[in-house]
Structure formats: structure tokens, C-alpha cells
Amino acid sequence: MCGIVGYIGEKKAQPILLNCLSKLEYRGYDSCGIALSASGIEVHKDIVRVKALTRALPTLDGMAGIGHTRWATHGEPSKLNAHPQCDCKGRIAVVHNGVINNFQKLRDQLTEEGHNLTSQTDTEVIPHLIEKYYNGDFEKAVGLALSDIEGSYTMIALMADEPRLIAARKDSPLIIGIGDRENYIASDVPALLDYTSRVIYLEDGDVAVVTADTVEVKQNGAGIIREEHKILWSVEDAQKGGYEHFMLKEIHEQPKVIRDTLAEYISAAEPAADLTGDDGSSMDDMLVLACGTSYHAGLIGKYIIEGLVNVPVRVELADEFNYSGHVSARNKAIVITQSGETIDALKSIRKLKEAGCQVIAITNVVGSTASRIVDRTIYTRAGPEISVAATKTFIAQLIALYWLALPYSRVDIGRLDDLVLEIRQLPVKVQQVLDNEAAIADCARQLAGFENVFFIGKGINYPVALEGALKLKEISYIHAEGYAAGELKHGPFALLGDKTPVVAVVAQDNTCEPMVTSIKEIKARKSPVLALVGEENETMEGLADSVITLPQIDPLFSPVVNSVALQLLAYYVARERGCPVDFPRNLAKSVTVE
Ligand code: M6R
């Protein structure tokens, strides 16, 4: 959560910082601000989006500066609580991403010592601590300030008359972008794509002293070399490319994402990961942990792995697992996190590692924290996903799970050949769903006037219903719940009626018949039904009120086409309701605080 940037070099910092911030808004967008060092420190911030701040600001001087886009933790979104936060004299400015656990104690101490802290933020203690310790040495003062802080404190500090920025990473990502006589600091790669493809990923505990010409990284005061990496994402990857919203662009990229992800796995010399037990036999038990949409991918993964490999799979929400989940060294675990930075997922990886488990991460971000603390990483090749609602990264996670399981499949060779042929057909099938966009948009218009919607599915499409409901609620603000079709009659039936539509995901397998029964029961309670069915499935004729017809596909892969259709459905409902599709209220893409 929260995006932070820094620039120091030969150019005017203002337009660079604002442009970088506009690429980081998916991390939080309650308020934003910048601080520039010219003759003293000048701070501009407000409870507006970056575009509005950019329009409102005059041209400012300064070739060094920092910026922030906020997802509020301590203190409501307000001008006072927006970052940068400053010291008493306004000579030190700080942007911060994280939560300072002992901030109240520090704040009380600083207040007793005569500091005047005016915001409700935890961040404000940082510039005041730097001010307290400053004795002519900026770097030393930052080091002393950080040693007082407990919690997570990825931050950048700027001080008047100091030709350097000081950045520190603790518990959330920070990268340095290397330029020619200029350097950049940012929370994430998309911020830097317009300027450089050369980056250094900081590690936890790193402090970086950055000037226009140098980057010096230290751990516990001692210099350390951090390798430079080349970013493979392009500038276009992080632009809307003519689409009205990033979400729509990202939905449309999915055939390519599947192709790219598959191409990488197919060309690899060995299977993506080892799904055998320590003695080479099949594994005893597999644990899959994730949050949100990635959790839904994990639930689908259970059906894929149990169906193909025949090993039991336990899927848990990462945060719940952190507080109660049982684990032993005999478990193998997969943690799914597109960002690789979700705090709950990272905590679960640490718990698994402490128990002696082998952990595989499925992530979309090269160099992410998750990728650095697990035994093995399977990358999805979705490119940067900017819209807060996960779409293409979810589909890429499913591809990774299919590919993980296929080499260990216990099905007969004929069936395996068919599955491999079918998975290669997925880009074409997904394109067919996208070509049917207008019909899905029509269905969305019918749904947009309701305030409560159920999504139902069965078997491997039950988690698809969960994901369809999550997508709809997060971007359209309609209350939506995903249910296993058979569960609906155990309580939620009380809510059915003509004001509560049901979206039914109907697959062409042994779940089809009981789904038809469920839909008949729902229709008897007068709920309008929108059904998703394969083109050869005639069971919904005369039963469902409306139908989205999807390309025929092996049921194992039906979650892919069904999910893409539900993404489009949610998108067009949100658009119809005039919602800010890419930046839904109260959310942020990368949840780096508990
Ligand atoms: O980066 P992660 O995959 O760990 O993120 C987990 C969730 O926060 C995320 O999937 C969230 O539910 C989506 N933005 C929903 O669209």
C-alpha cells in the first residue's frame, strides 16, 4: 500500500515525480503529495488524485524531490495526513510506506521534548526523529531515527541543502532506478518504465544513499553490493493503449498472457516444480496459501492437482493460516501472490519456512519479496497489472497451476495428450469469449440495477463463482456472494426473490445435472437467472432468463473461459454504474500492511 518515489538529477523533479506517482496510484489513492528541494523544502499535497494535483500546481523549482500516493492507515485521508510529512522547521520531508508500531510512544516522547506533531499519522515521527538526531550528518541522523522505529518503514527522506536522498526498505518493496547523471527511487517498477530499465532491488534492512551520480547501499552501516537488473516490461505494458480502463485492456491481453506463460513453461527443460515426495513417490499432502483472487486460483488449483495428480490439497487463506494453520516439515506448500508483496502471504511463507517446509511461490513480479524467500519461484508472465482488480494475473496463475500438475498427472496417456492439446487451445478459446463481449455487456446492463447478486458454481467452477462475486463487488459496489450451488438452499435461499438475481456457472461435466436442479429450485423462488454455458449445452433453454454462451472446452479448463466472461460482466456492470473501475474505493492493489 502507498506508493513512494524519489528523484535526484539534472532535470526538474516536479514533472518526473508526478508522472511516477501517476503510475503508482494502484497502490493507494486517498491523497498524494510531493516535496521538492530548491531554496529550502517546498511541500504540496492534497486529498486529490495525482492528475488533479498536477493540474493544480504551478511550475516549481528543484532537481531533487520525493512523492507519495497514500492508502490511509493512521489518520483519515486529509491534507494534513497526506505525505510528505515534515519536521518542525520544515527542513526535512519524509514519504513512508508501512506501519510504525511504536509510533504513539515515540510521538509522546518527541512531544515532551518540544516537537510539535500536527498530523494523526505514524509517519510524522520519522522527520521529527531525524530532526532530533541531526547534528550536521543527515545520514547518521536517519540511521538513528530508524533504529528507534519498530514496525515497517520503507521510506525516503529529503533534507534542505542536502544533495542526496536517503531511502530505507523494511517490509515493503523499494527499488532504485539507475539513470545517466540522475537516479530514481520507487515502490515498484511501473513508476520507472518511462525513464530507465536498470534497477536495483533493495533488501529488507537496506539503507541507500542516492545522489545524482551515485547509489551507495548499506546494511547495518556497512557498504553492500546489490546487483543491477534489467527490467523486461515495456513502457506500453503500463499504458492503457487506447482502452478506457486498464482493467479492460488487461482482460483483453489474456490470450497473449496465456501464450507467453505457456511458452515459457513449455520451453523449460524441467517441470515447473517437483510434486513428488522426498522419496520420489507421490506427495502426501500439499498446502496452498493465498489471499483474495489468488486464493480463488488456489481453490481451483486444488481441483486441478487432486484431479490430475491424486494428492490431497489443503487450501487456506494466508492470514487465517498465520493464526491457526497446522504445518509440518512433511508438507510441501505453494504460496500464490501476484504482487509477491502481500504481507499476509509473506508471513505465511515465513511460518512455512520456520516449520521446515519446502515452499514454491507463484508470482508475477520478478525480484518480489516472495520470490526471494521461497525455495522455488514459478513466474507468471502477465506483465504489469495496473487495475486494482486482478484479471490477467489470475488467469496466468491458473495456467501455472495446470502446468505444475500436468507433468505429474496420473491420467492415461491418451487423456494427457488431449489435455496438452486443449491447454494450447486456450488463447483461441479466450479470444472467442472476448469476441462475445457485446453480448456479455448486454447481460451486464440487465444486472446493473440490482443491489444483491449471488454467483453459484459446482466442483471446479465453485471457486469461479467466488471469484465472479469478488470481481463484481469490488468494482461495482454491488453486494455479491459466491456460493457452492448445493449450499444455497442451506440458508441463502431466504434471500431469493425477483430482486436477487443469480449468476450460475454451468459446466459440461457431472456437475451439470445437479446445477440444473439447483437452478430450477432458484427459479421457483423467482430469482432471475443468468447462466454461463458451453455452446453445446442446451440445458438452460427455457430455464435461465439469460445466457452467456461460451466456447466448448474440456471441463478441467472451463474455469479459464468462465472467469474471463465473469471479468467482462463485472467490468460492464461497474461501467454502467459509473464506478471508477481501475481504482475502487478503499482498496489498493498491493496489500503490504496487516
Ligand atoms: O498480490 P496478491 O495476489 O497477493 O494479492 C492478493 C489480493 O489482495 C488480491 O488478489 C485482491 O483480492 C485483488 N485485487 C482482487 O481483484
XYZ file of C-alpha atoms and ligand atoms in Angstrom:
610
model
C 0.000 0.000 0.000
C 1.119 3.583 -0.611
C 3.416 4.403 -3.476
C 6.615 6.326 -2.871
C 9.041 7.906 -5.344
C 12.222 9.932 -5.307
C 14.230 11.710 -7.981
C 17.613 13.383 -7.957
C 19.453 14.541 -11.066
C 19.881 17.275 -13.620
C 16.243 17.705 -14.584
C 13.355 19.417 -12.878
C 11.990 16.914 -10.387
C 8.344 18.056 -10.345
C 7.062 16.534 -13.625
C 9.076 13.352 -13.088
C 7.740 12.792 -9.578
C 4.152 13.436 -10.647
C 4.457 11.124 -13.633
C 5.979 8.376 -11.472
C 3.215 8.841 -8.891
C 0.535 8.509 -11.565
C 1.960 5.037 -12.304
C 1.855 4.067 -8.635
C -1.706 5.114 -7.878
C -2.866 1.498 -7.892
C -1.035 1.206 -4.552
C -3.315 3.762 -2.879
C -5.106 6.914 -3.899
C -6.622 8.607 -0.829
C -4.354 11.622 -1.244
C -0.983 12.480 -2.725
C 1.842 14.940 -2.450
C 5.378 15.925 -3.377
C 8.267 17.735 -1.695
C 10.994 19.483 -3.658
C 14.348 20.741 -2.548
C 15.162 24.130 -4.078
C 15.807 27.013 -1.722
C 14.505 25.066 1.257
C 11.878 22.338 1.103
C 8.587 23.021 -0.604
C 5.683 20.641 0.037
C 2.445 20.356 -1.958
C -0.191 17.768 -1.048
C -3.942 17.313 -1.025
C -6.774 14.784 -0.853
C -6.951 14.518 -4.618
C -5.737 12.108 -7.289
C -2.355 12.746 -8.920
C -3.932 14.178 -12.082
C -5.718 16.877 -10.078
C -2.598 17.722 -8.078
C -0.630 18.003 -11.325
C -3.225 20.404 -12.749
C -3.306 22.480 -9.586
C 0.425 23.017 -9.156
C 2.441 25.915 -10.597
C 5.843 25.150 -12.105
C 8.199 24.509 -9.240
C 11.971 24.560 -8.969
C 14.106 21.769 -7.571
C 16.095 18.936 -9.065
C 15.604 16.611 -6.128
C 12.327 15.582 -4.597
C 10.092 12.883 -3.190
C 6.451 11.946 -3.719
C 3.718 9.801 -2.215
C 0.313 8.395 -3.038
C -1.496 7.228 0.083
C -3.654 4.375 1.340
C -4.558 5.587 4.829
C -3.616 3.503 7.855
C -3.160 6.046 10.688
C -5.486 9.013 10.329
C -8.245 9.656 7.829
C -7.450 10.842 4.316
C -6.890 14.604 4.759
C -4.476 17.266 3.598
C -2.766 17.252 6.983
C -2.327 13.479 6.984
C -1.147 13.298 3.375
C 2.560 12.762 2.787
C 5.240 14.111 2.658
C 5.372 14.735 6.401
C 7.871 17.273 7.776
C 9.821 18.210 10.887
C 9.165 21.352 12.972
C 11.225 23.696 10.817
C 10.047 22.258 7.521
C 13.615 21.355 6.503
C 13.163 17.590 6.436
C 10.463 15.797 4.433
C 9.653 12.086 4.505
C 7.428 9.755 2.477
C 6.698 6.388 4.039
C 5.012 3.086 3.268
C 4.339 0.829 6.227
C 3.142 0.983 9.809
C 5.210 2.174 12.774
C 4.059 0.038 15.688
C 5.602 2.147 18.468
C 4.600 5.488 16.992
C 2.449 6.577 19.951
C 5.353 6.129 22.368
C 7.715 7.963 20.009
C 5.180 10.713 19.455
C 4.705 11.214 23.207
C 8.474 11.331 23.739
C 9.007 13.800 20.895
C 6.159 15.988 22.147
C 7.680 16.016 25.639
C 10.974 17.065 24.065
C 9.258 20.048 22.441
C 8.434 18.763 18.955
C 5.119 19.892 17.553
C 3.490 16.983 15.711
C 0.324 18.053 13.944
C -0.959 15.114 11.910
C -2.578 11.844 13.009
C -0.062 9.795 11.032
C 2.544 7.421 12.384
C 4.889 8.672 9.639
C 5.288 12.120 11.137
C 7.548 10.781 13.886
C 10.229 9.995 11.274
C 11.109 13.562 10.177
C 10.927 14.677 13.808
C 13.292 11.904 14.899
C 15.699 12.844 12.100
C 15.468 16.455 13.250
C 16.143 15.380 16.841
C 19.270 13.438 15.882
C 20.585 15.826 13.242
C 23.954 17.143 14.187
C 25.332 18.060 10.792
C 25.236 14.490 9.449
C 21.981 13.682 7.580
C 22.797 10.022 7.008
C 23.667 9.411 10.630
C 20.501 11.157 11.784
C 18.370 8.940 9.510
C 20.158 5.838 10.829
C 19.498 6.826 14.449
C 15.872 7.658 13.679
C 15.326 4.266 12.049
C 16.869 2.464 14.996
C 14.129 3.936 17.220
C 11.348 2.649 14.995
C 9.559 -0.683 15.403
C 7.414 -1.896 12.532
C 7.659 -1.464 8.800
C 9.270 1.638 7.425
C 10.044 1.697 3.746
C 10.716 5.413 3.284
C 12.619 8.199 1.555
C 13.934 11.293 3.339
C 14.834 14.632 1.782
C 16.586 17.470 3.590
C 17.132 21.090 2.605
C 20.648 21.818 1.300
C 21.484 18.098 1.131
C 22.422 16.871 -2.358
C 21.183 13.331 -1.643
C 18.111 11.295 -0.858
C 18.201 8.648 1.837
C 15.959 5.643 1.370
C 15.338 2.627 3.584
C 13.492 -0.594 2.957
C 11.722 -2.581 5.652
C 8.866 -4.967 4.850
C 7.644 -3.424 1.621
C 9.376 -3.092 -1.738
C 11.718 -0.333 -2.836
C 13.815 -0.152 -5.960
C 16.451 2.228 -7.227
C 16.322 3.177 -10.911
C 19.694 3.967 -12.419
C 19.878 6.789 -14.964
C 22.515 8.879 -16.621
C 23.561 11.537 -14.103
C 20.221 11.015 -12.384
C 18.745 8.357 -10.149
C 15.262 7.336 -9.140
C 13.659 5.563 -6.201
C 10.247 3.916 -6.369
C 7.983 1.390 -4.720
C 7.530 -0.539 -7.923
C 8.777 -0.990 -11.488
C 5.860 0.639 -13.412
C 6.828 4.024 -11.931
C 10.208 3.886 -13.660
C 9.359 2.422 -17.058
C 9.350 5.863 -18.754
C 12.870 6.604 -17.523
C 15.087 3.592 -17.138
C 15.209 -0.182 -17.382
C 18.177 -0.513 -14.988
C 17.146 -1.247 -11.423
C 18.482 -2.387 -8.075
C 16.091 -4.199 -5.745
C 16.746 -3.210 -2.138
C 16.559 -5.896 0.549
C 14.985 -5.577 3.993
C 17.227 -3.540 6.267
C 18.982 -1.770 3.391
C 19.635 1.950 3.599
C 20.505 3.636 0.279
C 22.207 6.989 -0.060
C 21.348 8.253 -3.518
C 22.871 11.249 -5.321
C 22.584 12.205 -8.990
C 25.727 10.168 -9.756
C 25.970 7.515 -7.066
C 23.993 4.867 -5.241
C 25.503 3.548 -2.031
C 23.665 0.708 -0.281
C 24.381 -0.207 3.352
C 23.238 -2.895 5.791
C 23.910 -2.178 9.491
C 26.159 0.685 8.443
C 28.421 -1.424 6.209
C 28.505 -0.986 2.424
C 26.998 -3.843 0.436
C 26.784 -4.597 -3.309
C 23.308 -5.113 -4.709
C 23.204 -6.484 -8.216
C 21.750 -4.383 -11.044
C 18.854 -5.944 -13.016
C 17.287 -5.180 -16.358
C 13.513 -4.702 -16.418
C 11.848 -6.688 -19.177
C 8.458 -4.924 -19.066
C 7.965 -2.211 -21.693
C 6.538 1.304 -21.380
C 3.434 0.204 -23.357
C 2.791 -2.578 -20.840
C 1.893 0.029 -18.243
C -0.224 2.245 -20.526
C -3.912 1.985 -21.385
C -3.186 1.566 -25.093
C -6.446 3.143 -26.247
C -8.707 1.267 -23.807
C -10.964 3.253 -21.496
C -9.655 1.430 -18.438
C -6.628 -0.647 -17.517
C -8.977 -3.428 -16.440
C -10.458 -3.745 -19.930
C -7.021 -3.667 -21.512
C -5.795 -6.322 -19.091
C -8.818 -8.539 -19.773
C -8.099 -8.263 -23.497
C -4.434 -9.124 -23.018
C -5.302 -12.559 -21.683
C -4.866 -14.616 -24.857
C -1.321 -13.230 -25.101
C -0.702 -13.737 -21.383
C -1.685 -17.396 -21.671
C 0.503 -17.810 -24.751
C 3.523 -16.119 -23.097
C 3.135 -18.017 -19.842
C 2.719 -21.350 -21.600
C 5.604 -20.657 -23.982
C 7.922 -20.161 -21.057
C 6.841 -23.354 -19.309
C 6.878 -25.431 -22.497
C 10.403 -24.317 -23.363
C 11.702 -25.048 -19.853
C 13.972 -28.082 -19.605
C 12.307 -29.476 -16.498
C 8.886 -29.371 -14.779
C 7.992 -26.106 -13.067
C 8.328 -27.722 -9.649
C 8.765 -31.101 -8.029
C 5.434 -32.548 -6.956
C 6.859 -35.808 -5.674
C 7.544 -36.675 -2.067
C 11.039 -36.804 -0.590
C 11.411 -40.489 -1.551
C 10.326 -39.817 -5.146
C 6.848 -41.268 -4.617
C 3.793 -39.086 -4.903
C 3.458 -36.480 -2.185
C 1.427 -36.948 0.974
C -0.170 -33.597 1.248
C 0.077 -30.212 -0.359
C -0.730 -26.884 1.219
C -1.796 -23.887 -0.897
C -1.959 -20.431 0.687
C -3.026 -17.096 -0.757
C -5.335 -14.106 -0.354
C -8.214 -12.663 -2.377
C -8.236 -13.536 -6.045
C -5.033 -15.549 -5.671
C -6.831 -17.653 -3.039
C -9.530 -18.409 -5.592
C -6.811 -19.510 -8.030
C -5.539 -21.758 -5.220
C -9.005 -23.281 -4.733
C -9.195 -24.065 -8.447
C -5.655 -25.464 -8.110
C -6.995 -27.952 -5.552
C -9.381 -29.400 -8.143
C -6.611 -29.420 -10.765
C -3.965 -31.095 -8.584
C -6.285 -33.523 -6.827
C -7.895 -34.413 -10.172
C -4.683 -34.920 -12.085
C -2.028 -35.878 -9.555
C -4.225 -37.525 -6.961
C -2.610 -35.920 -3.898
C -4.710 -34.230 -1.216
C -4.505 -30.454 -1.338
C -5.372 -28.163 1.558
C -6.090 -24.554 0.541
C -6.132 -21.881 3.226
C -6.400 -18.135 3.394
C -2.888 -16.992 4.185
C -3.960 -14.706 7.009
C -6.021 -17.416 8.718
C -3.202 -19.915 8.324
C -0.875 -17.448 10.042
C -3.016 -17.575 13.161
C -4.107 -21.186 13.268
C -2.918 -23.345 10.382
C -1.141 -26.586 11.131
C 2.059 -27.315 9.240
C 4.832 -29.864 9.376
C 8.114 -30.260 7.520
C 6.431 -33.026 5.500
C 4.118 -30.553 3.802
C 5.054 -29.038 0.503
C 3.494 -25.662 0.022
C 2.549 -23.331 -2.791
C 2.022 -19.676 -1.965
C 0.243 -17.729 -4.689
C 0.667 -13.964 -4.765
C 0.682 -11.946 -7.958
C 2.488 -8.995 -6.373
C 4.800 -11.107 -4.250
C 4.430 -8.402 -1.580
C 1.150 -9.169 0.199
C 2.024 -9.080 3.880
C -0.264 -11.984 4.850
C 1.239 -14.189 2.138
C 4.789 -13.241 3.163
C 4.036 -14.016 6.815
C 2.716 -17.421 5.811
C 5.884 -18.141 3.809
C 7.966 -17.311 6.879
C 5.823 -19.607 9.037
C 6.195 -22.431 6.496
C 9.957 -21.945 6.284
C 10.285 -21.981 10.056
C 8.463 -25.336 10.084
C 10.990 -26.682 7.576
C 8.605 -26.824 4.611
C 9.630 -26.541 1.004
C 7.823 -23.559 -0.452
C 7.047 -22.734 -4.073
C 5.833 -19.213 -4.898
C 3.683 -18.418 -7.901
C 4.142 -14.724 -8.565
C 4.088 -12.205 -11.391
C 6.783 -9.880 -10.117
C 10.433 -10.663 -10.680
C 12.516 -9.691 -7.667
C 9.482 -9.516 -5.367
C 9.939 -10.359 -1.703
C 8.092 -13.663 -2.070
C 10.442 -14.764 -4.838
C 13.434 -14.081 -2.617
C 12.332 -16.010 0.447
C 10.975 -19.237 -1.076
C 12.782 -22.351 -2.332
C 11.468 -22.061 -5.856
C 9.548 -19.463 -7.852
C 7.217 -20.073 -10.740
C 6.749 -16.810 -12.594
C 3.587 -15.956 -14.436
C 4.187 -13.800 -17.498
C 1.243 -11.450 -17.284
C 3.197 -8.177 -17.495
C 2.353 -5.349 -15.108
C -1.236 -5.360 -13.879
C -2.290 -1.825 -13.003
C -6.010 -2.148 -12.374
C -6.704 -2.951 -8.727
C -8.995 -5.789 -9.796
C -6.837 -8.789 -10.636
C -7.703 -10.333 -14.012
C -4.819 -11.398 -16.220
C -2.622 -12.347 -13.280
C -5.398 -14.668 -12.032
C -5.656 -16.418 -15.405
C -1.857 -16.695 -15.548
C -1.899 -18.273 -12.061
C -4.347 -20.894 -13.325
C -2.038 -21.637 -16.250
C 0.849 -22.060 -13.814
C -1.216 -24.489 -11.723
C -2.243 -26.553 -14.760
C 1.345 -26.700 -15.904
C 2.560 -27.593 -12.448
C 0.207 -30.576 -12.256
C 0.300 -31.904 -15.834
C 3.797 -33.492 -15.705
C 2.770 -35.497 -12.611
C -0.628 -36.439 -13.965
C -1.853 -39.980 -13.245
C -4.346 -39.897 -16.134
C -3.743 -42.247 -19.069
C -1.503 -41.077 -21.879
C -4.351 -40.538 -24.339
C -6.165 -38.218 -21.934
C -2.921 -36.424 -21.131
C -2.265 -35.791 -24.829
C -5.783 -34.376 -25.175
C -5.246 -32.088 -22.196
C -1.950 -30.788 -23.546
C -3.616 -30.092 -26.908
C -6.509 -28.400 -25.164
C -4.367 -26.153 -22.962
C -2.594 -24.913 -26.082
C -6.014 -24.012 -27.500
C -6.826 -21.771 -24.522
C -5.669 -18.489 -26.117
C -8.050 -19.109 -29.027
C -10.932 -20.051 -26.711
C -10.376 -16.969 -24.553
C -10.326 -14.820 -27.688
C -13.730 -16.286 -28.583
C -15.044 -15.143 -25.187
C -13.652 -11.666 -25.836
C -15.280 -11.629 -29.269
C -18.595 -12.167 -27.488
C -18.048 -9.008 -25.417
C -21.108 -7.134 -26.723
C -23.479 -9.912 -25.610
C -21.840 -10.007 -22.169
C -22.153 -6.211 -21.921
C -25.899 -6.580 -22.656
C -26.252 -9.029 -19.765
C -24.285 -6.602 -17.586
C -26.782 -3.839 -18.303
C -29.590 -6.110 -17.022
C -27.641 -6.804 -13.824
C -26.514 -3.240 -13.118
C -29.751 -2.131 -11.453
C -29.705 -4.786 -8.709
C -28.084 -4.366 -5.291
C -27.565 -8.026 -4.365
C -26.365 -10.846 -6.596
C -25.485 -14.482 -5.933
C -22.948 -16.392 -8.008
C -23.131 -20.178 -7.933
C -20.944 -22.941 -9.294
C -20.111 -26.539 -8.518
C -16.903 -28.587 -8.493
C -14.018 -26.807 -10.172
C -16.372 -23.933 -11.031
C -17.342 -23.257 -7.425
C -14.235 -21.088 -6.883
C -15.035 -19.431 -10.219
C -18.331 -18.311 -8.648
C -16.395 -16.949 -5.641
C -14.094 -15.009 -7.947
C -17.004 -13.736 -10.074
C -18.650 -12.370 -6.923
C -15.423 -10.781 -5.671
C -14.852 -9.084 -9.013
C -18.382 -7.709 -9.118
C -18.424 -6.405 -5.548
C -15.018 -4.764 -5.651
C -15.558 -2.698 -8.778
C -19.345 -2.148 -8.965
C -20.074 -1.949 -5.202
C -22.999 -4.366 -5.677
C -23.238 -6.795 -2.782
C -22.316 -10.129 -4.342
C -21.767 -13.532 -2.797
C -20.281 -16.634 -4.323
C -21.747 -19.958 -3.208
C -21.366 -23.621 -3.940
C -24.627 -24.317 -5.771
C -25.668 -27.029 -3.340
C -25.139 -24.760 -0.323
C -27.572 -22.073 -1.393
C -30.546 -23.954 -0.007
C -28.899 -24.181 3.418
C -29.699 -20.570 4.329
C -29.226 -18.074 1.482
C -32.463 -19.283 -0.141
C -34.172 -16.960 2.357
C -32.827 -14.044 0.312
C -34.001 -15.239 -3.088
C -36.738 -13.404 -4.965
C -37.201 -11.212 -8.008
C -34.791 -8.577 -6.651
C -31.934 -11.043 -6.191
C -30.504 -12.391 -9.431
C -28.307 -15.463 -9.521
C -25.406 -15.926 -11.922
C -24.923 -19.664 -12.489
C -21.710 -21.132 -13.883
C -22.753 -24.385 -15.564
C -20.057 -26.801 -16.735
C -20.443 -29.749 -19.090
C -19.446 -32.454 -16.586
C -21.000 -34.441 -13.764
C -21.961 -31.170 -12.067
C -24.304 -30.174 -14.895
C -27.331 -32.151 -13.781
C -27.284 -31.021 -10.125
C -26.722 -27.451 -11.354
C -29.878 -27.727 -13.447
C -31.742 -28.933 -10.344
C -30.390 -26.005 -8.287
C -31.403 -23.528 -10.979
C -34.930 -24.959 -11.108
C -35.200 -24.522 -7.328
C -33.925 -20.952 -7.643
C -36.369 -20.172 -10.445
C -39.185 -21.461 -8.272
C -38.235 -18.648 -5.847
C -38.486 -16.095 -8.688
C -34.816 -15.057 -8.808
C -33.730 -14.049 -12.309
C -31.003 -16.424 -13.511
C -28.102 -15.572 -15.815
C -26.323 -18.777 -16.840
C -22.882 -19.297 -18.326
C -22.856 -22.421 -20.506
C -20.814 -24.084 -23.220
C -22.201 -23.691 -26.736
C -23.244 -27.342 -26.973
C -25.064 -27.316 -23.666
C -28.808 -26.972 -24.185
C -29.896 -27.461 -20.577
C -30.538 -23.756 -19.976
C -33.047 -23.379 -22.801
C -36.372 -22.330 -21.312
C -34.806 -22.327 -17.843
C -32.380 -19.412 -17.457
C -33.613 -15.866 -18.093
C -30.454 -15.015 -19.987
C -27.466 -16.984 -21.129
C -23.827 -16.221 -21.905
C -22.654 -18.819 -24.381
C -19.038 -19.861 -24.158
C -16.765 -21.943 -26.384
C -16.889 -25.682 -25.775
C -13.910 -26.775 -23.670
C -12.714 -29.662 -21.514
C -14.313 -29.106 -18.051
C -10.840 -29.045 -16.478
C -10.108 -25.798 -18.324
C -13.609 -24.340 -18.060
C -12.586 -22.034 -15.149
C -10.455 -20.071 -17.613
C -13.192 -19.189 -20.106
C -15.847 -18.805 -17.389
C -13.649 -16.433 -15.372
C -12.880 -14.258 -18.379
C -16.621 -13.955 -19.086
C -17.281 -13.008 -15.440
C -14.488 -10.405 -15.553
C -16.178 -8.769 -18.544
C -19.541 -8.990 -16.802
C -18.202 -7.215 -13.693
C -16.420 -4.632 -15.828
C -19.526 -3.674 -17.805
C -21.728 -3.586 -14.697
C -19.248 -1.224 -12.998
C -19.046 0.937 -16.112
C -22.823 1.051 -16.386
C -22.990 2.234 -12.752
C -20.340 4.906 -13.382
C -17.828 3.421 -10.933
C -14.108 4.247 -11.040
C -13.264 0.814 -12.432
C -9.474 0.809 -12.023
C -9.368 2.448 -8.610
C -12.277 1.192 -6.480
C -12.894 2.984 -3.210
C -10.937 1.929 -0.101
C -8.777 -0.586 -1.974
C -5.161 -0.794 -3.048
C -3.554 -3.310 -5.300
C -0.725 -4.457 -3.149
C -1.731 -5.036 0.465
C 1.530 -4.605 2.339
C 0.070 -3.864 5.778
C -1.979 -6.105 8.075
O -0.757 -9.717 -4.823
P -1.627 -10.817 -4.274
O -2.012 -11.809 -5.301
O -1.046 -11.461 -3.061
O -2.944 -10.064 -3.824
C -3.951 -10.728 -3.109
C -5.237 -9.921 -3.081
O -5.041 -8.717 -2.407
C -5.751 -9.626 -4.493
O -5.884 -10.800 -5.229
C -7.120 -8.920 -4.460
O -8.075 -9.759 -3.906
C -7.486 -8.499 -5.870
N -7.094 -7.137 -6.096
C -8.909 -8.639 -6.181
O -9.170 -8.314 -7.515
